[in-house]
């Protein structure tokens, strides 16, 4: 009854199934490992954030360039505040508002973007406190330059003078007359009248949309594996039933002569 399994057609089906199932399981396991890796990164980032808040701040230049290991770490920089800009469309505690961004001119000849705090409402230069005068030392969390369109960063153009959508050297280079660090800092303690902006996790880490996409792909690959097994058994069952029907004579012979009906006479 099962001799059909040795036919070329079934050899092809069996080889496909034997290759497809391990491949689907491998891809599902790989996607699951990606999700688990992001979960571990999230836990590590939380632990790092807790330790960063208590560790001693390090000089800015010793923590550059910004990467996953240095993002969020406390740094210190010295200089004088210069140009001040506003970053509209930023939320804090589920409220709409804007960042107050001031360029710190350091002794290296470069300027460091510093988020001095957050204010509610529409971006209004009249609401933003003026930066301290003279030499200042700032301490805060190091952050990588933002990319417009990622992680909620607006890609809006045509903003009024004195505003920027993203905090990045690429966005600021045409707005300020300074050489810029490819990084920025959010102060541990906001200046008077503003709220401190918490540090964000590095791009590509934590439980973001990509992490849950990995989890969704995991389920899809395992479903494909199960569907392949289901279809193999379904084809096998249909073939067995057809063979059994043939043995019982329930299937007409293909070489039987057709029956004709005479119209009489």
mmCIF file of C-alpha atoms in Angstrom:
data_model
loop_
_atom_site.group_PDB
_atom_site.id
_atom_site.type_symbol
_atom_site.label_atom_id
_atom_site.label_comp_id
_atom_site.label_asym_id
_atom_site.label_seq_id
_atom_site.Cartn_x
_atom_site.Cartn_y
_atom_site.Cartn_z
ATOM 1 C CA UNK A 1 0.000 0.000 0.000
ATOM 2 C CA UNK A 2 2.894 2.343 0.733
ATOM 3 C CA UNK A 3 4.887 1.514 -2.380
ATOM 4 C CA UNK A 4 3.957 4.925 -3.771
ATOM 5 C CA UNK A 5 6.487 6.426 -1.332
ATOM 6 C CA UNK A 6 9.234 5.063 -3.617
ATOM 7 C CA UNK A 7 7.953 6.877 -6.707
ATOM 8 C CA UNK A 8 9.965 9.881 -8.029
ATOM 9 C CA UNK A 9 7.118 12.243 -7.096
ATOM 10 C CA UNK A 10 7.169 11.185 -3.470
ATOM 11 C CA UNK A 11 10.957 11.163 -3.363
ATOM 12 C CA UNK A 12 10.786 14.848 -4.293
ATOM 13 C CA UNK A 13 8.112 15.554 -1.683
ATOM 14 C CA UNK A 14 10.041 13.746 1.051
ATOM 15 C CA UNK A 15 13.328 15.493 0.267
ATOM 16 C CA UNK A 16 11.587 18.884 0.305
ATOM 17 C CA UNK A 17 9.982 18.141 3.693
ATOM 18 C CA UNK A 18 13.237 16.844 5.197
ATOM 19 C CA UNK A 19 14.984 20.050 4.137
ATOM 20 C CA UNK A 20 12.174 22.504 4.887
ATOM 21 C CA UNK A 21 11.474 21.462 8.485
ATOM 22 C CA UNK A 22 15.056 21.880 9.821
ATOM 23 C CA UNK A 23 15.394 25.148 7.905
ATOM 24 C CA UNK A 24 12.193 26.562 9.424
ATOM 25 C CA UNK A 25 13.231 25.439 12.913
ATOM 26 C CA UNK A 26 16.685 26.981 12.453
ATOM 27 C CA UNK A 27 15.260 30.306 11.275
ATOM 28 C CA UNK A 28 12.688 30.364 14.076
ATOM 29 C CA UNK A 29 15.360 29.611 16.677
ATOM 30 C CA UNK A 30 17.595 32.328 15.231
ATOM 31 C CA UNK A 31 14.822 34.928 15.390
ATOM 32 C CA UNK A 32 14.047 33.821 18.957
ATOM 33 C CA UNK A 33 17.696 34.254 19.914
ATOM 34 C CA UNK A 34 17.588 37.776 18.470
ATOM 35 C CA UNK A 35 14.566 38.583 20.638
ATOM 36 C CA UNK A 36 16.185 37.067 23.735
ATOM 37 C CA UNK A 37 19.327 39.071 23.018
ATOM 38 C CA UNK A 38 17.295 42.280 22.959
ATOM 39 C CA UNK A 39 15.630 41.324 26.243
ATOM 40 C CA UNK A 40 19.066 40.837 27.785
ATOM 41 C CA UNK A 41 20.170 44.184 26.354
ATOM 42 C CA UNK A 42 17.127 45.793 27.959
ATOM 43 C CA UNK A 43 18.016 44.314 31.343
ATOM 44 C CA UNK A 44 21.654 45.317 30.901
ATOM 45 C CA UNK A 45 20.617 48.843 29.920
ATOM 46 C CA UNK A 46 18.447 49.130 33.031
ATOM 47 C CA UNK A 47 21.309 47.923 35.213
ATOM 48 C CA UNK A 48 23.677 50.283 33.426
ATOM 49 C CA UNK A 49 21.306 53.204 33.890
ATOM 50 C CA UNK A 50 21.120 52.483 37.606
ATOM 51 C CA UNK A 51 24.897 52.349 37.912
ATOM 52 C CA UNK A 52 25.422 55.349 35.615
ATOM 53 C CA UNK A 53 23.403 57.572 37.927
ATOM 54 C CA UNK A 54 25.775 56.860 40.807
ATOM 55 C CA UNK A 55 29.128 56.509 39.055
ATOM 56 C CA UNK A 56 31.601 59.355 38.876
ATOM 57 C CA UNK A 57 31.379 61.479 35.737
ATOM 58 C CA UNK A 58 34.284 61.123 33.305
ATOM 59 C CA UNK A 59 35.778 63.702 30.962
ATOM 60 C CA UNK A 60 33.816 63.998 27.738
ATOM 61 C CA UNK A 61 36.708 63.284 25.356
ATOM 62 C CA UNK A 62 37.537 60.007 27.144
ATOM 63 C CA UNK A 63 34.057 58.616 26.352
ATOM 64 C CA UNK A 64 33.991 59.345 22.633
ATOM 65 C CA UNK A 65 32.926 58.155 20.125
ATOM 66 C CA UNK A 66 29.489 57.292 21.448
ATOM 67 C CA UNK A 67 28.548 53.612 21.176
ATOM 68 C CA UNK A 68 26.408 51.113 23.086
ATOM 69 C CA UNK A 69 29.022 50.922 25.832
ATOM 70 C CA UNK A 70 29.299 54.682 26.406
ATOM 71 C CA UNK A 71 25.768 55.866 25.606
ATOM 72 C CA UNK A 72 24.069 56.990 28.809
ATOM 73 C CA UNK A 73 27.317 57.221 30.777
ATOM 74 C CA UNK A 74 27.878 60.334 32.895
ATOM 75 C CA UNK A 75 30.365 62.786 31.471
ATOM 76 C CA UNK A 76 31.588 66.227 32.364
ATOM 77 C CA UNK A 77 32.609 69.125 30.148
ATOM 78 C CA UNK A 78 33.822 72.672 30.757
ATOM 79 C CA UNK A 79 33.274 75.822 28.717
ATOM 80 C CA UNK A 80 30.980 78.742 28.007
ATOM 81 C CA UNK A 81 27.408 78.615 26.763
ATOM 82 C CA UNK A 82 26.737 80.100 23.339
ATOM 83 C CA UNK A 83 23.879 79.779 20.856
ATOM 84 C CA UNK A 84 20.578 78.493 22.242
ATOM 85 C CA UNK A 85 18.011 76.563 20.194
ATOM 86 C CA UNK A 86 14.662 74.915 20.843
ATOM 87 C CA UNK A 87 13.723 71.343 19.913
ATOM 88 C CA UNK A 88 9.922 71.220 19.473
ATOM 89 C CA UNK A 89 7.637 68.198 19.564
ATOM 90 C CA UNK A 90 9.242 66.375 22.501
ATOM 91 C CA UNK A 91 7.186 64.543 25.119
ATOM 92 C CA UNK A 92 7.951 64.051 28.787
ATOM 93 C CA UNK A 93 5.592 62.357 31.262
ATOM 94 C CA UNK A 94 3.039 62.020 28.428
ATOM 95 C CA UNK A 95 2.934 65.778 27.947
ATOM 96 C CA UNK A 96 3.883 67.715 24.817
ATOM 97 C CA UNK A 97 6.677 70.214 25.079
ATOM 98 C CA UNK A 98 10.137 71.128 23.861
ATOM 99 C CA UNK A 99 13.786 70.833 24.800
ATOM 100 C CA UNK A 100 16.009 73.805 25.519
ATOM 101 C CA UNK A 101 19.282 73.072 23.725
ATOM 102 C CA UNK A 102 22.338 75.248 24.332
ATOM 103 C CA UNK A 103 25.745 74.896 22.690
ATOM 104 C CA UNK A 104 28.644 74.658 25.148
ATOM 105 C CA UNK A 105 31.835 76.069 23.613
ATOM 106 C CA UNK A 106 34.687 74.018 25.047
ATOM 107 C CA UNK A 107 38.419 74.600 25.140
ATOM 108 C CA UNK A 108 38.938 72.084 22.330
ATOM 109 C CA UNK A 109 37.437 74.480 19.812
ATOM 110 C CA UNK A 110 34.323 72.345 19.444
ATOM 111 C CA UNK A 111 30.863 72.983 20.796
ATOM 112 C CA UNK A 112 28.835 70.377 22.692
ATOM 113 C CA UNK A 113 25.020 70.396 22.374
ATOM 114 C CA UNK A 114 23.596 70.376 25.906
ATOM 115 C CA UNK A 115 19.919 69.772 26.679
ATOM 116 C CA UNK A 116 19.440 71.960 29.718
ATOM 117 C CA UNK A 117 15.849 70.825 30.284
ATOM 118 C CA UNK A 118 12.285 70.435 29.039
ATOM 119 C CA UNK A 119 9.341 72.818 29.093
ATOM 120 C CA UNK A 120 5.646 72.105 28.364
ATOM 121 C CA UNK A 121 3.669 73.633 25.528
ATOM 122 C CA UNK A 122 4.676 74.960 22.128
ATOM 123 C CA UNK A 123 8.276 75.949 21.531
ATOM 124 C CA UNK A 124 8.653 79.573 22.577
ATOM 125 C CA UNK A 125 12.027 81.252 23.000
ATOM 126 C CA UNK A 126 10.494 83.677 25.505
ATOM 127 C CA UNK A 127 9.778 80.754 27.867
ATOM 128 C CA UNK A 128 13.309 79.324 27.737
ATOM 129 C CA UNK A 129 15.583 80.495 30.557
ATOM 130 C CA UNK A 130 18.792 82.148 29.423
ATOM 131 C CA UNK A 131 21.925 80.030 29.963
ATOM 132 C CA UNK A 132 24.340 80.862 32.785
ATOM 133 C CA UNK A 133 27.084 83.295 31.913
ATOM 134 C CA UNK A 134 30.793 82.778 32.263
ATOM 135 C CA UNK A 135 32.714 79.527 32.673
ATOM 136 C CA UNK A 136 30.532 76.532 33.571
ATOM 137 C CA UNK A 137 31.051 72.827 34.140
ATOM 138 C CA UNK A 138 28.199 70.594 33.009
ATOM 139 C CA UNK A 139 27.518 67.024 34.070
ATOM 140 C CA UNK A 140 25.054 64.724 32.357
ATOM 141 C CA UNK A 141 24.344 61.610 30.331
ATOM 142 C CA UNK A 142 26.166 61.187 27.025
ATOM 143 C CA UNK A 143 23.922 60.580 24.022
ATOM 144 C CA UNK A 144 24.529 59.711 20.362
ATOM 145 C CA UNK A 145 23.438 62.099 17.634
ATOM 146 C CA UNK A 146 19.814 61.583 16.686
ATOM 147 C CA UNK A 147 18.649 60.429 13.271
ATOM 148 C CA UNK A 148 15.514 62.151 11.938
ATOM 149 C CA UNK A 149 12.684 59.665 11.554
ATOM 150 C CA UNK A 150 14.041 57.176 14.114
ATOM 151 C CA UNK A 151 12.713 56.597 17.641
ATOM 152 C CA UNK A 152 10.151 59.340 17.366
ATOM 153 C CA UNK A 153 12.618 62.011 16.239
ATOM 154 C CA UNK A 154 10.810 64.378 13.900
ATOM 155 C CA UNK A 155 12.028 64.747 10.328
ATOM 156 C CA UNK A 156 10.054 67.962 9.937
ATOM 157 C CA UNK A 157 11.674 70.708 7.936
ATOM 158 C CA UNK A 158 10.960 74.391 7.564
ATOM 159 C CA UNK A 159 11.041 75.144 11.293
ATOM 160 C CA UNK A 160 11.218 78.723 12.500
ATOM 161 C CA UNK A 161 14.631 80.274 13.113
ATOM 162 C CA UNK A 162 16.154 79.136 16.374
ATOM 163 C CA UNK A 163 14.623 75.638 16.247
ATOM 164 C CA UNK A 164 15.865 72.212 15.186
ATOM 165 C CA UNK A 165 13.987 68.925 14.795
ATOM 166 C CA UNK A 166 16.900 66.621 15.664
ATOM 167 C CA UNK A 167 19.877 66.900 17.982
ATOM 168 C CA UNK A 168 22.748 65.941 15.710
ATOM 169 C CA UNK A 169 25.851 67.526 14.261
ATOM 170 C CA UNK A 170 24.395 67.067 10.767
ATOM 171 C CA UNK A 171 21.268 69.041 11.687
ATOM 172 C CA UNK A 172 23.086 71.736 13.677
ATOM 173 C CA UNK A 173 26.042 72.391 11.393
ATOM 174 C CA UNK A 174 24.095 74.965 9.363
ATOM 175 C CA UNK A 175 22.468 76.569 12.410
ATOM 176 C CA UNK A 176 25.458 77.424 14.582
ATOM 177 C CA UNK A 177 28.884 78.921 13.757
ATOM 178 C CA UNK A 178 30.867 76.285 15.660
ATOM 179 C CA UNK A 179 32.607 72.992 15.013
ATOM 180 C CA UNK A 180 30.517 70.349 16.735
ATOM 181 C CA UNK A 181 30.933 67.149 18.704
ATOM 182 C CA UNK A 182 29.082 64.205 17.180
ATOM 183 C CA UNK A 183 27.264 63.712 20.487
ATOM 184 C CA UNK A 184 25.150 65.584 22.999
ATOM 185 C CA UNK A 185 24.518 65.640 26.738
ATOM 186 C CA UNK A 186 21.352 65.844 28.796
ATOM 187 C CA UNK A 187 21.979 67.401 32.204
ATOM 188 C CA UNK A 188 21.552 65.367 35.394
ATOM 189 C CA UNK A 189 19.717 68.315 36.915
ATOM 190 C CA UNK A 190 17.840 70.725 34.707
ATOM 191 C CA UNK A 191 18.418 74.414 35.043
ATOM 192 C CA UNK A 192 15.897 76.409 37.062
ATOM 193 C CA UNK A 193 12.306 76.232 35.859
ATOM 194 C CA UNK A 194 12.777 73.164 33.641
ATOM 195 C CA UNK A 195 12.565 69.382 33.975
ATOM 196 C CA UNK A 196 15.553 67.146 33.363
ATOM 197 C CA UNK A 197 15.382 65.006 30.220
ATOM 198 C CA UNK A 198 16.160 61.324 30.969
ATOM 199 C CA UNK A 199 18.779 59.571 28.875
ATOM 200 C CA UNK A 200 17.524 57.349 26.078
ATOM 201 C CA UNK A 201 18.697 53.804 25.378
ATOM 202 C CA UNK A 202 21.111 53.359 22.442
ATOM 203 C CA UNK A 203 19.583 52.709 19.022
ATOM 204 C CA UNK A 204 19.016 49.053 18.218
ATOM 205 C CA UNK A 205 18.785 47.930 21.838
ATOM 206 C CA UNK A 206 15.966 47.108 24.197
ATOM 207 C CA UNK A 207 12.380 46.056 23.585
ATOM 208 C CA UNK A 208 11.616 48.268 20.617
ATOM 209 C CA UNK A 209 9.502 47.502 17.537
ATOM 210 C CA UNK A 210 12.319 45.481 15.963
ATOM 211 C CA UNK A 211 12.456 43.219 19.015
ATOM 212 C CA UNK A 212 8.776 42.317 18.714
ATOM 213 C CA UNK A 213 9.221 41.855 14.971
ATOM 214 C CA UNK A 214 11.824 39.220 15.813
ATOM 215 C CA UNK A 215 9.306 37.535 18.109
ATOM 216 C CA UNK A 216 6.649 37.630 15.378
ATOM 217 C CA UNK A 217 9.042 36.124 12.832
ATOM 218 C CA UNK A 218 9.838 33.370 15.348
ATOM 219 C CA UNK A 219 6.185 32.355 15.446
ATOM 220 C CA UNK A 220 5.887 32.502 11.655
ATOM 221 C CA UNK A 221 8.834 30.153 11.051
ATOM 222 C CA UNK A 222 7.551 27.607 13.581
ATOM 223 C CA UNK A 223 4.086 27.802 12.006
ATOM 224 C CA UNK A 224 5.677 27.130 8.598
ATOM 225 C CA UNK A 225 7.390 24.047 10.043
ATOM 226 C CA UNK A 226 4.128 22.760 11.497
ATOM 227 C CA UNK A 227 2.240 23.498 8.272
ATOM 228 C CA UNK A 228 4.825 21.541 6.266
ATOM 229 C CA UNK A 229 4.344 18.499 8.507
ATOM 230 C CA UNK A 230 0.555 18.875 8.340
ATOM 231 C CA UNK A 231 0.538 19.018 4.524
ATOM 232 C CA UNK A 232 2.844 15.974 4.271
ATOM 233 C CA UNK A 233 0.494 13.885 6.409
ATOM 234 C CA UNK A 234 -2.504 15.173 4.476
ATOM 235 C CA UNK A 235 -0.956 14.180 1.133
ATOM 236 C CA UNK A 236 0.072 10.820 2.577
ATOM 237 C CA UNK A 237 -3.430 10.127 3.874
ATOM 238 C CA UNK A 238 -5.021 11.040 0.549
ATOM 239 C CA UNK A 239 -2.580 8.797 -1.323
ATOM 240 C CA UNK A 240 -3.265 5.865 1.056
ATOM 241 C CA UNK A 241 -7.016 6.302 0.689
ATOM 242 C CA UNK A 242 -6.682 6.368 -3.091
ATOM 243 C CA UNK A 243 -4.576 3.167 -3.027
ATOM 244 C CA UNK A 244 -7.101 1.448 -0.729
ATOM 245 C CA UNK A 245 -9.996 2.446 -2.989
ATOM 246 C CA UNK A 246 -8.128 1.036 -5.987
ATOM 247 C CA UNK A 247 -7.580 -2.293 -4.211
ATOM 248 C CA UNK A 248 -11.300 -2.485 -3.401
ATOM 249 C CA UNK A 249 -12.220 -1.705 -6.967
ATOM 250 C CA UNK A 250 -13.875 1.553 -6.054
ATOM 251 C CA UNK A 251 -11.753 3.466 -8.566
ATOM 252 C CA UNK A 252 -12.630 2.754 -12.242
ATOM 253 C CA UNK A 253 -9.842 1.387 -14.380
ATOM 254 C CA UNK A 254 -8.385 3.964 -16.722
ATOM 255 C CA UNK A 255 -8.243 1.400 -19.614
ATOM 256 C CA UNK A 256 -11.904 0.376 -19.316
ATOM 257 C CA UNK A 257 -13.969 0.900 -22.498
ATOM 258 C CA UNK A 258 -16.586 3.628 -22.214
ATOM 259 C CA UNK A 259 -20.174 2.514 -21.973
ATOM 260 C CA UNK A 260 -22.423 3.705 -24.796
ATOM 261 C CA UNK A 261 -26.204 3.823 -24.814
ATOM 262 C CA UNK A 262 -28.057 2.905 -27.991
ATOM 263 C CA UNK A 263 -30.994 5.055 -28.995
ATOM 264 C CA UNK A 264 -32.919 1.906 -30.032
ATOM 265 C CA UNK A 265 -34.393 0.462 -33.186
#
